[in-house]
Each structure stands twice: as C-alpha cells, then as structure tokens.
Tab-separated table of C-alpha atoms and ligand atoms in Angstrom:
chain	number	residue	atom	x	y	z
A	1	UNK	CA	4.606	8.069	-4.366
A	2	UNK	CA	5.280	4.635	-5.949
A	3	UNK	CA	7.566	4.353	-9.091
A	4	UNK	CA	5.946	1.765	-11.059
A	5	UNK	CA	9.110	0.393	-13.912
A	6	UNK	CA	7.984	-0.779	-16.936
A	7	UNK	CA	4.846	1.702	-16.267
A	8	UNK	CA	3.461	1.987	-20.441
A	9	UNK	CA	3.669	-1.931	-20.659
A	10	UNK	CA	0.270	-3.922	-20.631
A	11	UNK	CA	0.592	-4.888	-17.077
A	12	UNK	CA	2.425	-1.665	-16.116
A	13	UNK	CA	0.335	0.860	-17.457
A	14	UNK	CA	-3.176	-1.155	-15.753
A	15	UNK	CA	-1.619	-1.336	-12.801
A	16	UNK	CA	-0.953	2.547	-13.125
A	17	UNK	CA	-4.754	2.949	-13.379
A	18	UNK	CA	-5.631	0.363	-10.149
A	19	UNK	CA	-2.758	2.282	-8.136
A	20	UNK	CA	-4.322	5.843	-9.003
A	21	UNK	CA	-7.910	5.233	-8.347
A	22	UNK	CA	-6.706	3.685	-5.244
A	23	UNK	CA	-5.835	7.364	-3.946
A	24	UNK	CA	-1.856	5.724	-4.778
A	25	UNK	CA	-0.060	8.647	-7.086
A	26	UNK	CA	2.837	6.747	-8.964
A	27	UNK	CA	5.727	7.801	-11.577
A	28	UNK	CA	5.683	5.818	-14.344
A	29	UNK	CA	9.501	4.819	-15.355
A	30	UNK	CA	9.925	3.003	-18.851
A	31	UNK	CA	12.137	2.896	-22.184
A	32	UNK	CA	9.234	2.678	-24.380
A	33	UNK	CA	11.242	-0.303	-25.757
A	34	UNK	CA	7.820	-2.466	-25.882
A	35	UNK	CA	5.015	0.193	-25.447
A	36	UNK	CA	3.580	3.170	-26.977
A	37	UNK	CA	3.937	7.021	-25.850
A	38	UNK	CA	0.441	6.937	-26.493
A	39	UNK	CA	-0.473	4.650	-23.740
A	40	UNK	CA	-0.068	7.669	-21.264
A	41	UNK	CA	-2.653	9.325	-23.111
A	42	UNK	CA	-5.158	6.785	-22.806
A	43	UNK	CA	-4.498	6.551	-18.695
A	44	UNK	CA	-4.546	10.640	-18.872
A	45	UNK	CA	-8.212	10.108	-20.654
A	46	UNK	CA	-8.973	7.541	-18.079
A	47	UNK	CA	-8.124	8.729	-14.910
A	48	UNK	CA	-8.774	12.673	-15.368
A	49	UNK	CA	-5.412	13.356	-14.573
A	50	UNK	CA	-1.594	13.021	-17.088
A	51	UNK	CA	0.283	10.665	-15.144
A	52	UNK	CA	3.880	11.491	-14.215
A	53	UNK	CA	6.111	9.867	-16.633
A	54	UNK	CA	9.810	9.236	-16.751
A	55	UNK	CA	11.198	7.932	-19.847
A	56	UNK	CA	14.305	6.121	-18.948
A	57	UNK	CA	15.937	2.856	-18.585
A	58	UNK	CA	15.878	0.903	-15.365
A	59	UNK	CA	19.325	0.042	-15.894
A	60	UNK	CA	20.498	3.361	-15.573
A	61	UNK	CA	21.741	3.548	-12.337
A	62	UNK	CA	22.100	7.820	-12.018
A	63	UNK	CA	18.543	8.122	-13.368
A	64	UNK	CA	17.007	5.814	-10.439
A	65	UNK	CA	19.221	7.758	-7.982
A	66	UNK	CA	17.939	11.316	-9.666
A	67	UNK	CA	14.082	10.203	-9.444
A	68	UNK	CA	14.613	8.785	-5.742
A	69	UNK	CA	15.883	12.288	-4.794
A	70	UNK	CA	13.190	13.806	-7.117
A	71	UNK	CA	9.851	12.322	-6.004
A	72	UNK	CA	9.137	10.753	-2.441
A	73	UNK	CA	9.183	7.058	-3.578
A	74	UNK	CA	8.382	5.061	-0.553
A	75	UNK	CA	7.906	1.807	-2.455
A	76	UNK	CA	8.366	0.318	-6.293
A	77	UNK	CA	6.317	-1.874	-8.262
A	78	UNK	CA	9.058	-3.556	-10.563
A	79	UNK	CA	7.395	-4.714	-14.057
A	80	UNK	CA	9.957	-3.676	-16.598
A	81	UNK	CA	11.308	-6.562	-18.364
A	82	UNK	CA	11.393	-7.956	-21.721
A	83	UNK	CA	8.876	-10.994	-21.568
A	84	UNK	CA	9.324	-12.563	-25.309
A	85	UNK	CA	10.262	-15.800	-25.015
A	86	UNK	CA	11.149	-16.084	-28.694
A	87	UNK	CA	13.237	-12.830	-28.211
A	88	UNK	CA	14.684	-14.597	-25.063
A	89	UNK	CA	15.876	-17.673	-26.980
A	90	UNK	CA	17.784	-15.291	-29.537
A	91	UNK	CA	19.282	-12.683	-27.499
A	92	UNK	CA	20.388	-14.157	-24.396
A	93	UNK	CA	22.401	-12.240	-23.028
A	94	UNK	CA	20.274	-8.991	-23.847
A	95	UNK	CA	17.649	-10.784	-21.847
A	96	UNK	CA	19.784	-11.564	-18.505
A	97	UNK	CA	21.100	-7.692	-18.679
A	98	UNK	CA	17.660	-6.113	-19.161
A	99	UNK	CA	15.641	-8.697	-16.720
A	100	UNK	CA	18.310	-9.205	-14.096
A	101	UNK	CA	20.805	-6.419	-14.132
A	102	UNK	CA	17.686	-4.170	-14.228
A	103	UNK	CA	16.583	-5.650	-11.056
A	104	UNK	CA	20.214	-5.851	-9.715
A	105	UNK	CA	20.428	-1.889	-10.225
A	106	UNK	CA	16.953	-0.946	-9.136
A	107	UNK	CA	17.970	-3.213	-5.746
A	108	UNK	CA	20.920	-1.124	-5.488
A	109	UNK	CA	19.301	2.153	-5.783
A	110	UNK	CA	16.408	1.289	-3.252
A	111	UNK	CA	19.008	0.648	-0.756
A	112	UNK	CA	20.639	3.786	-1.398
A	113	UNK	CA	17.679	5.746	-1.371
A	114	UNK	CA	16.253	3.762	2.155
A	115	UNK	CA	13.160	2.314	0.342
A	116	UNK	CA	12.560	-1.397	0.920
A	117	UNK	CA	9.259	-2.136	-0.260
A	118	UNK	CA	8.832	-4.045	-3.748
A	119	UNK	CA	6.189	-5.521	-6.098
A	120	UNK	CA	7.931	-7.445	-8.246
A	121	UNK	CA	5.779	-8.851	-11.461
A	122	UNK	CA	7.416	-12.515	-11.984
A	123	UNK	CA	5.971	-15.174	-14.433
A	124	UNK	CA	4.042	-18.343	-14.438
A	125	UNK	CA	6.590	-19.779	-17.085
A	126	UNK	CA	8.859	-20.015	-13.806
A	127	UNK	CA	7.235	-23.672	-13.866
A	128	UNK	CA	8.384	-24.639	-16.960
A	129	UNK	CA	6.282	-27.925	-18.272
A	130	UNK	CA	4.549	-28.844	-15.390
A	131	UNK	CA	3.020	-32.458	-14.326
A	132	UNK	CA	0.952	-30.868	-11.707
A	133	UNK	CA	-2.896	-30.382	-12.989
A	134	UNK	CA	-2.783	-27.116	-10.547
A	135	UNK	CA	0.626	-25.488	-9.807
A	136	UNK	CA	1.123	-24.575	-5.759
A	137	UNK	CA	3.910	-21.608	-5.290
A	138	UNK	CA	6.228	-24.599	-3.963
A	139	UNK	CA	5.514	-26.610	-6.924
A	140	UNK	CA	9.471	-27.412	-8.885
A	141	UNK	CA	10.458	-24.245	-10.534
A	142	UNK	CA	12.164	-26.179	-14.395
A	143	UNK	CA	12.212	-22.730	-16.237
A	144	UNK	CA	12.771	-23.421	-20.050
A	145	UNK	CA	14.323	-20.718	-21.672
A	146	UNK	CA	16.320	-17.457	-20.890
A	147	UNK	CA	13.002	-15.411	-20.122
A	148	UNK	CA	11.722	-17.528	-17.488
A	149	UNK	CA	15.399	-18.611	-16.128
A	150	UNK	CA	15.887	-14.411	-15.842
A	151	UNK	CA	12.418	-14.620	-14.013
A	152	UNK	CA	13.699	-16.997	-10.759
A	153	UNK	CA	17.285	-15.801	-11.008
A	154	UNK	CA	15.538	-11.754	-9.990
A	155	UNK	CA	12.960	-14.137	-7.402
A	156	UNK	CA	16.280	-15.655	-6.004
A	157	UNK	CA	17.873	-12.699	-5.820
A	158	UNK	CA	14.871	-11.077	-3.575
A	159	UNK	CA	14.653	-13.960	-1.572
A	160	UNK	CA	18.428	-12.852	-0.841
A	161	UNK	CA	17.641	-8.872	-0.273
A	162	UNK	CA	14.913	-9.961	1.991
A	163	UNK	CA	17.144	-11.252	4.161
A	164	UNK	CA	19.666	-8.952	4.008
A	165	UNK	CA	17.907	-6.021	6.061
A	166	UNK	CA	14.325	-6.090	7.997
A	167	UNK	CA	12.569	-3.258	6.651
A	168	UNK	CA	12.546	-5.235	2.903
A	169	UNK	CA	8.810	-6.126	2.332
A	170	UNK	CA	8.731	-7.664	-0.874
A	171	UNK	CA	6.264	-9.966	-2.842
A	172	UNK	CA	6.858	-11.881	-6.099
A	173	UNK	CA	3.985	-12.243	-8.018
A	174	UNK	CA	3.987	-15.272	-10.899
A	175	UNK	CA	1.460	-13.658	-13.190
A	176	UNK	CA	-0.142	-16.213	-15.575
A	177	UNK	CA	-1.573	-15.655	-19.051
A	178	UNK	CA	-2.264	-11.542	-18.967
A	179	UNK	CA	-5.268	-10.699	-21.477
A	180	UNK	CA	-8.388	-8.359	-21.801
A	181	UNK	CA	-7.756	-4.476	-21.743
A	182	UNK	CA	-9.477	-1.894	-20.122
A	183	UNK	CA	-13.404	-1.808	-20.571
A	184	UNK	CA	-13.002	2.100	-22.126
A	185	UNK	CA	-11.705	0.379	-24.519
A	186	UNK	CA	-8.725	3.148	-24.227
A	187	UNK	CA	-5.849	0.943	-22.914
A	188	UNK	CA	-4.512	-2.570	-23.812
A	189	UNK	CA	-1.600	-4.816	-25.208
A	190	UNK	CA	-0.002	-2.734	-27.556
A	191	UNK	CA	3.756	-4.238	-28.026
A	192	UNK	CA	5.378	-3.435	-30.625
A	193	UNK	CA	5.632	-5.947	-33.339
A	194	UNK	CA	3.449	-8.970	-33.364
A	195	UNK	CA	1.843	-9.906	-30.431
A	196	UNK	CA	2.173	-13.709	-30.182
A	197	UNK	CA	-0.473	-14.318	-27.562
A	198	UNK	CA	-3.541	-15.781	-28.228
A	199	UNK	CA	-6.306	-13.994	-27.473
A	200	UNK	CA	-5.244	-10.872	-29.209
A	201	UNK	CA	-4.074	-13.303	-32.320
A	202	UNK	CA	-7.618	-14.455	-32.056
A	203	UNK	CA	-8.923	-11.159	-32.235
A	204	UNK	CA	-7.161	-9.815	-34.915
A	205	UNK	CA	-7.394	-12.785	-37.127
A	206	UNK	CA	-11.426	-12.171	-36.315
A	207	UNK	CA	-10.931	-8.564	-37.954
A	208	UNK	CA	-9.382	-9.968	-40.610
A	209	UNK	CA	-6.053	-8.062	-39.527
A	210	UNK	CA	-4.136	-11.540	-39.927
A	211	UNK	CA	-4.209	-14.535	-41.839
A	212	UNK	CA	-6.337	-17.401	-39.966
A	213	UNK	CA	-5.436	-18.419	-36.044
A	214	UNK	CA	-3.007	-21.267	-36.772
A	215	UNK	CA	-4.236	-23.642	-33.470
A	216	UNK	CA	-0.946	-25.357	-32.592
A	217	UNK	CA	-1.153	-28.418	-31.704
A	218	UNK	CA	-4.714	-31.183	-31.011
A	219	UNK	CA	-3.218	-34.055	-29.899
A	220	UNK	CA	-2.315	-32.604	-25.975
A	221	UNK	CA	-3.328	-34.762	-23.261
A	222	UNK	CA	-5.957	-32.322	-22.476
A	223	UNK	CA	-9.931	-32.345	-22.462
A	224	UNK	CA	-10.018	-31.505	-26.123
A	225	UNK	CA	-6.632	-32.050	-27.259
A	226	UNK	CA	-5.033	-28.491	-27.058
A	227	UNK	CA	-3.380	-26.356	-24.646
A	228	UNK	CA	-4.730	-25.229	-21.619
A	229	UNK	CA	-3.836	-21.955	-19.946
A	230	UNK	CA	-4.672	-19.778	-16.941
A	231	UNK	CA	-6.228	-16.714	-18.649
A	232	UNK	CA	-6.195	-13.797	-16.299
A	233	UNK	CA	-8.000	-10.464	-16.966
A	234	UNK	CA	-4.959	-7.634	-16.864
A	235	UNK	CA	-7.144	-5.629	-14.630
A	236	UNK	CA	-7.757	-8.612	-12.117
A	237	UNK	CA	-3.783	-8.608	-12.517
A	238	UNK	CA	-3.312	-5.035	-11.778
A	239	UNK	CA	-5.750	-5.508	-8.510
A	240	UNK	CA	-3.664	-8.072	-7.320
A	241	UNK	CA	-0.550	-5.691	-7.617
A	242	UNK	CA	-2.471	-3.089	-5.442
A	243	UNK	CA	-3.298	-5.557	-3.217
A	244	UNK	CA	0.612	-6.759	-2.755
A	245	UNK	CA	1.728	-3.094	-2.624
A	246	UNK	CA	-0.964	-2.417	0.131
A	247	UNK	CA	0.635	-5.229	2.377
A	248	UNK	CA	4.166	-4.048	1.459
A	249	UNK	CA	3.329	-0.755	2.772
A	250	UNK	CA	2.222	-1.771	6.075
A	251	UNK	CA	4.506	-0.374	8.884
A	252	UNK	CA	4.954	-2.119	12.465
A	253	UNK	CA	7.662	-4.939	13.609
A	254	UNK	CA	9.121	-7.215	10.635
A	255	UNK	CA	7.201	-10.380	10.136
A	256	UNK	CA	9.694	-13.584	9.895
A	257	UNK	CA	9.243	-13.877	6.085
A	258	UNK	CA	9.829	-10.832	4.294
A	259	UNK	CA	9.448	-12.636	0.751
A	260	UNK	CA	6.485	-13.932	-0.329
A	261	UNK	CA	5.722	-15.365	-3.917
A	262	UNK	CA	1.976	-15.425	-5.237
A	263	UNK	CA	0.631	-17.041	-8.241
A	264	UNK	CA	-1.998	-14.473	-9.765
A	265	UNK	CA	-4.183	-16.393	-11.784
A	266	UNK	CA	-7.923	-17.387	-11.910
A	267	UNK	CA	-7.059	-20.917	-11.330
A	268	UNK	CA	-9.225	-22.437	-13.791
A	269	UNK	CA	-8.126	-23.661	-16.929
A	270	UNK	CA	-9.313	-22.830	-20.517
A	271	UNK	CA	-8.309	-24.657	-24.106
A	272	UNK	CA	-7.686	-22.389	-27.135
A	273	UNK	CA	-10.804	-24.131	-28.364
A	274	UNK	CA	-12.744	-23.151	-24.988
A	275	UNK	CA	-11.344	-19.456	-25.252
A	276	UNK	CA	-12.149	-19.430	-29.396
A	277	UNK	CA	-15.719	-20.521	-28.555
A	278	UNK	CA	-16.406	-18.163	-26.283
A	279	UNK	CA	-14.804	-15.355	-28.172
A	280	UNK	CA	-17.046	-16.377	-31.088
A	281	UNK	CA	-20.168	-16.602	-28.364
A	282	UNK	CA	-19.449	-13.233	-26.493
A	283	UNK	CA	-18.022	-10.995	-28.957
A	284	UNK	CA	-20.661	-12.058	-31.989
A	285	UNK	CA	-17.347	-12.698	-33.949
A	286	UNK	CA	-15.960	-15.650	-36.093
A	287	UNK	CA	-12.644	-16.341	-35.829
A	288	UNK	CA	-10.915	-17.976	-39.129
A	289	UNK	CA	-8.681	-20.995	-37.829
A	290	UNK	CA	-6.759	-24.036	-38.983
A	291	UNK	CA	-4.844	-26.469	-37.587
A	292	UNK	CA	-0.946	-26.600	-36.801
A	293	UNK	CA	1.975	-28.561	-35.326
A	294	UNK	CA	2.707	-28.031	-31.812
A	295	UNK	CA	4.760	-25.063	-31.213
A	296	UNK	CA	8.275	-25.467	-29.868
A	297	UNK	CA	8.347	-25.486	-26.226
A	298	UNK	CA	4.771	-25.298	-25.869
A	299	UNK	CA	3.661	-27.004	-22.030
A	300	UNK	CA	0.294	-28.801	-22.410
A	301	UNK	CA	-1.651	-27.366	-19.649
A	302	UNK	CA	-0.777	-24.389	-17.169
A	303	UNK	CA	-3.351	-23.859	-14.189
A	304	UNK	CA	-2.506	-21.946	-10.787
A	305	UNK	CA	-3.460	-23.014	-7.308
A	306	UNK	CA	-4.347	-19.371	-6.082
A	307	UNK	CA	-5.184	-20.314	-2.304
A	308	UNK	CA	-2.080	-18.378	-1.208
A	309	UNK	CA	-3.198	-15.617	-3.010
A	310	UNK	CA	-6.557	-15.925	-1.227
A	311	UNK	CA	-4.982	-15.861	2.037
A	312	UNK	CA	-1.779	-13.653	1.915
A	313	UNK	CA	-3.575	-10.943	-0.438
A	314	UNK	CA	-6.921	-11.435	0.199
A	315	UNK	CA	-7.605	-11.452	-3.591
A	316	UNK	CA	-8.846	-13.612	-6.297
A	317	UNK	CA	-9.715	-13.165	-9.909
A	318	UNK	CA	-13.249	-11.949	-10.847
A	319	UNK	CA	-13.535	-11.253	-14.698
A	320	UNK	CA	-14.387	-14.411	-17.005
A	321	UNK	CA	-13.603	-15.584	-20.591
A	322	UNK	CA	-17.037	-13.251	-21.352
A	323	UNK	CA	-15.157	-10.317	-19.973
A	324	UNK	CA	-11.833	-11.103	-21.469
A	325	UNK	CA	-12.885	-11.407	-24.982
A	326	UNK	CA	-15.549	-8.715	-24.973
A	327	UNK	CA	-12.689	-6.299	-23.943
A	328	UNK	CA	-9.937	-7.548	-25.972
A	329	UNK	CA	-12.103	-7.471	-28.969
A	330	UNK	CA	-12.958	-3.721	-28.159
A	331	UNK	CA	-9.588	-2.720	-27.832
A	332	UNK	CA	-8.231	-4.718	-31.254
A	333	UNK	CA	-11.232	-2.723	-32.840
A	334	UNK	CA	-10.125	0.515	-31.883
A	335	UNK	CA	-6.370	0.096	-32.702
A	336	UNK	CA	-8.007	-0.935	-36.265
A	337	UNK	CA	-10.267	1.847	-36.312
A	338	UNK	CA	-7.040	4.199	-35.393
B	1	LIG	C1	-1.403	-19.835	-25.168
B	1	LIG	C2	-1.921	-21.099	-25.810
B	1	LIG	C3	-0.469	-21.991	-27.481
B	1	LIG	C4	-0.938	-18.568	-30.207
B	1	LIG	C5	2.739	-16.744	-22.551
B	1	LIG	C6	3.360	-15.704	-23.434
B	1	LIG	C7	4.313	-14.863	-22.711
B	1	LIG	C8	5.233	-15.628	-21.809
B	1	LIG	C9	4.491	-16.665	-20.985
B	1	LIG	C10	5.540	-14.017	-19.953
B	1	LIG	C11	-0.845	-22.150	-26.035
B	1	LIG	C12	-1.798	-21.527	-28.103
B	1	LIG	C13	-1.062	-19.407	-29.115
B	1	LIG	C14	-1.401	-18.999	-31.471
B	1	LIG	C15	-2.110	-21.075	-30.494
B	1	LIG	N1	6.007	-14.719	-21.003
B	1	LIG	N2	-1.629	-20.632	-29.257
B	1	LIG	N3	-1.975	-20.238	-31.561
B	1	LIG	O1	2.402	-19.894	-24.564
B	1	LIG	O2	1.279	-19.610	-22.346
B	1	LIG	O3	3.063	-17.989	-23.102
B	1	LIG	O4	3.121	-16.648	-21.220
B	1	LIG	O5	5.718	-14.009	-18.869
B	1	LIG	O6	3.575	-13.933	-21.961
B	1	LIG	O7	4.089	-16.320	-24.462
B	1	LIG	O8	0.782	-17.985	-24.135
B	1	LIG	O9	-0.794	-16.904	-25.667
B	1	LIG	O10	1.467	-17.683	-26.556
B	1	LIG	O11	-0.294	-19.376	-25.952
B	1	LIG	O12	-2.624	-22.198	-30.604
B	1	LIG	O13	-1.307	-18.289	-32.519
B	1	LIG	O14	-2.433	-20.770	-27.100
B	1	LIG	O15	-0.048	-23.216	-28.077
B	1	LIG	O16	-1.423	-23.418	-25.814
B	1	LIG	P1	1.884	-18.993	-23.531
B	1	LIG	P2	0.306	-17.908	-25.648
C-alpha cells in the first residue's frame, strides 16, 4: 500500500484517484484541517470503491507508527501541509511545525518502520520572484515567506535523508499553479474558507458567488501587463505523482542520486487576462472584473522549464486552459448547486 498524507486535500485526494486506477491501493492520512469529509465520498463515487481513510495528524508520531504496523506501507506520498501563504505570513511558527516538523516526524517513522521511498509535493514558490523567463530545477531558490521557506527547509532536509541510507528513493516535486478538478465534476478545491486562487475566484465571481474578480495589478512587465503563471491541471499533477512514485518503487542497486527535484508544470505561461478570456470562451461564462493594485508579494511571471520532468519521469502536462476552466467551472457549479 502507499499512505498518501494530506490525502482529502486538492492535490491529495486526485492523486488518490491516479494512484487507484493505477492498480496502487493507498490509505489516505489527513486532519481534515483544509478539506472536506465529503471529499472521500466523491473518490468512493469515482473509483467504485470507499477509500481507506485515516483521520489523523502527520505530526503525531504514535499514529504513523500504529498505521506502519497496520497496513503494508512500502512507500509515502507526502502532501500534507498548510500551503496559504497569507496564513504563512501570520502564523509562523504554526507553519514551520505543521510543514516541517510534519515531515521531520513522518522521516522518523519511515525509518522506523524500514520504508524509504517518498513523493514529496514541494512548491513552485520555492523560487521566490524570479528573473528567469523559464525556471530550471537549479535555478536560485529566494523563497519569500514562511510557506515557501518551510517548502526548501523539508527539500533540504531530504536531500540530507537521501544520503543518510541507500535504500531512500525520494523525489521532490515543485508543483506550480494547481487548478481544474476532476471531469465528473465530483472532486475539486474545496478548502475551507476562501480560496484565494484565481481560477476558482474567477469562477465563482462568474456565478455571481462573489463580488467582481479584482485583477491585481496591469502594469507587470509582461505581454499584457499582468501576472503570468504556470497553470497546471490537478490531474496532470496527480499523474506526475504516479509517475514519481512508480520510479521510487523500482528495486535493484542504488543509483548515485537518490534525490531528485522536478518542476511539474506545463511550462507555458498564461496572464489572468489570457486565463479570463478563455474561461469566458470555453465555459460560455462572463466573468465580472475590475482593476486593482498589485497584491503584496505578488512575482510578475512564474513559468517552469519541465525538460527534467520529461526525462527523469517521462511525463509532461496534457490538459489546456480549455480543460482547466471547463472543469473548474463544473465543479464551482456543483458546490453552488449543493
Ligand atoms: C495567480 C495570479 C495574481 C487572485 C499560488 C497560491 C498558492 C501558493 C503558491 C502553494 C497572480 C492574480 C489572483 C485574484 C488576481 N502556495 N490574481 N486576482 O499567486 O501564483 O500563488 O501558488 O504552494 O498555491 O497562492 O496564485 O492564484 O493566487 O494568483 O489578479 O483574485 O492571479 O496576482 O498574478 P499565486 P494565485
């Protein structure tokens, strides 16, 4: 089995879904400190089958122990982690314990249990604001607040654990700008409180579930003036986890490196005006908008270079801003309809 942490969160719980059809039974561990009960239902409704769900805390040392003895876990995919950067910027310290001692105590209980093989979901904000029109895994890591500095603080910590025994197999994967949902239409972003990221503001300001997208910022140095992102389909996300868990559960003689960090993104860029027109174009839906300052920490323009992706995982993103927005729209119109 894998135990999949943080398995109800947007990432998580599609990942779940990519790791099942795969013929890959997981347990889902998470808090539900960001995530819905409910999502289990809508991977039960998926998949045919009620996934195996723990709820617990990945800090809690004697619960990792207890599920290591009670399921054959012969490898984790590590995505619990609280991912606000707002948040971050308040509460510290809450941040650093949750992101890093989580990761610190889930280490600790791997090595206890004799499992060394890890997926562990990092973050494109490792970058910080970067110069670089495409951003290379070696590109300067300048990580701007608490969320992001907990996010290479866990990557330098692996790059230590690696080294510290050969059977460790781990990969770090800096996921850009998650978005979509499921095409059911039965899974998605569902955090609790408000959801700060754009497509879904897009989408419920389109329903008229919000006041108009505020557009922050036009004066960017980018093709139309704002910011650019690397929008990434959650389940062209949750194929490249399968595809990093498949190579860390290869057996035979360890290779030299035993940590590798991936970007996952689609490597092309998109402006919140590109990714409101084609919401607009795709779903058949306006979306009310006005103008704003630039938002506090904001970076201009946030692309990956995916080539090691290409060649380590053997993956690359396939769904498009049509896809995206079609499916994000679906899903913000059945958590209306609910
Ligand atoms: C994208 C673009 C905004 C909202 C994300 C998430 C979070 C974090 C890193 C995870 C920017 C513009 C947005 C709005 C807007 N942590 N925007 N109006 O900023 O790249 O950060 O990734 O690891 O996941 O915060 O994503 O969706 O917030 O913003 O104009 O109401 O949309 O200025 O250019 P961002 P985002």
């Amino acid at each position: 089995m894998i135990l999949l942490t943080g398995g109800t969160g947007f990432i998580g719980s599609h990942t779940a879904l990519a790791l099942a059809q795969a013929g890959l039974p997981c347990v889902l561990l998470d808090n539900l400190s960001n995530s819905p009960e409910s999502t289990l239902e809508g991977l039960a409704r998926i998949s045919g089958q009620a996934p195996v769900f723990e709820r617990g805390d990945v800090r809690d040392a004697a619960l990792l122990d207890t599920l290591f003895k009670r399921h054959p876990i012969r490898a984790v995919v590590h995505g619990a982690a609280l991912k606000a950067v707002g948040e971050g910027l308040a509460q510290p310290a809450l941040y650093h314990d949750n992101n890093v001692g989580g990761s610190i105590t889930l280490i600790r209980a791997m090595e206890r249990a004799g499992v060394r093989r890890l997926v562990f979901s990092s973050s494109s904000t490792v970058y910080g604001n970067p110069a670089l029109a495409q951003l290379p895994e070696t590109a300067p890591l300048a990580p701007l607040n608490p969320e992001a500095r907990s996010k290479v603080m866990v990557e330098q910590l692996l790059h230590d654990v690696a080294a510290s025994h050969p059977d460790w197999r781990i990969f770090s994967l800096r996921c850009f700008n998650p978005v979509g949902a499921h095409p059911s239409g039965l899974l998605g972003e569902a955090p609790r409180g408000q959801t700060l990221n754009l497509l879904t503001v897009m989408a419920q300001a389109a329903a008229g579930q919000r006041p108009p997208l505020s557009i922050f910022g036009n004066d960017y140095p980018t093709p139309d003036g704002t910011g650019v992102r690397d929008y990434i389909h959650v389940m062209d996300l949750a194929r490249g986890h399968l595809a990093a868990l498949q190579q860390v559960l290869q057996t035979g003689p360890a290779p030299d490196t035993r940590h590798w960090v991936i970007n996952l993104g689609r490597g092309q860029g998109l402006s919140v005006l590109q990714l409101l027109q084609a919401f607009e174009q795709h779903t058949g839906h306006r979306v009310p908008h006005q103008w704003a300052p630039r938002r506090e920490g904001d970076a201009a323009s946030w692309v990956a270079d995916v080539t090691q992706a290409r060649q380590h995982l053997g993956w690359q993103a396939e769904l498009g801003p049509a896809q995206m927005c079609v499916d994000a729209w679906r899903w913000q119109s059945r958590l209306l309809g609910e």
